[in-house]
């Protein structure tokens, strides 16, 4: 039996080599699923032919990289980058922002599955917890939806301000207290997580947190209003969905205002804005961005040394 030797906290451990685990890792590096298991099998056979019974993780990664370079040098580079991320002491934290109905929840699920991240959280859940801790009298906008928060504003909006956006900003700023706590806890505990929701807005999240290693912020968009509106029809026709279509359509103009605001501040803050038309393309763009940033970080480290 081939064993893989690793190290955690200064202590070495050994576990059986798994073609299934390696093939999943290859798939996350964008190796064709039909080829991944075959490559994993080839690698196992090649190692065992040399009479090796125990191989270190670093040697295994090197072996896989060399095999992938035969297949495609780009795939080999992606594999090494993803292994660096997975082996990093810093957790992988991905923040997905976007207006209601854009599809952040669907993308977060697919992305977490692609990356093997077990933890996902919606900012709506954070808001619900905060509602149990703060009274409606103290923070009225918290008890409204992001696109109806204006209805709970205590102070009338000045004529030069957009009331919808004023309420939205107040709503986001309040929920951001809880969101910051979750991010800080994830970093402290080393927990990789995908967090999505309308309350993830560039400019409201502490820059110090965003500048931490392996923390990435993206904003999803839909430039076509009809496609955006169609998402609500698709979402609300599901039997398990308890979200009223009429309410979304009634406030669609306000939702589009929040959409344009989020996209605008994202571009102002140089945050990647991704058109979420096709799920697969959106996931590819996110993955490509992370890989590019990690390669840039690695290059900078090499230049410093």
C-alpha angles and dihedrals in degrees: 000000000000114000128199117215121208139162132231123179092348093306122111123224136181131213135172116272109254123204088194094057093044092048090052089052090051092049090053086054087057098257110153108266091229090056099039098077092044092053090047090052092049091051093050091049093048093051094047092048088063089058093248114152099171124038127180119235091244091053091047091052090049090051092049092047092053091049092049092049087063088054100040129332090216091058090049091054092049091049093053092047093051092048088053090053094047093047094045118114087227117082121239108248119183121187118197118192130183143130122281112289096019093114105252093142093053093047093046090055094049093043094050090049092049092051097039092242111156099193124077130165136181120215086226086068090051089051092051092053091049090051088062091053103041126054122238090236092057097045111014098169089061089068093056130073117264091256096046098042090109089073090066098048110129095201119056112247116248113250092250092058128079106240094208093055093042090057092043093053092049090049093049094045091054096048089045089072089065093039091054090051092053093049093048091048092049091052093046094048095039093240118159111217144164113221120188138177151100091278093067098096125158112245094034097069119081109263090216090063093047091052092057117109116273095012112126131180125199134174121210120212143182113202092185108078093200092056088048092051090047089059090065091054089050093047097047098047092067111106092226094051116102096185116117113234093205091059092054094047092047091056097034093116090055091046090053089050090056089045093054091044094052092047091047096053090043092057091044089054094043092246115154112259113201126194103230100209101122118028095216092052092048092052091047092052092050092047092046092051093051092048091049092050092049091050089051091050091049092050091050091051091050091050091050091052 
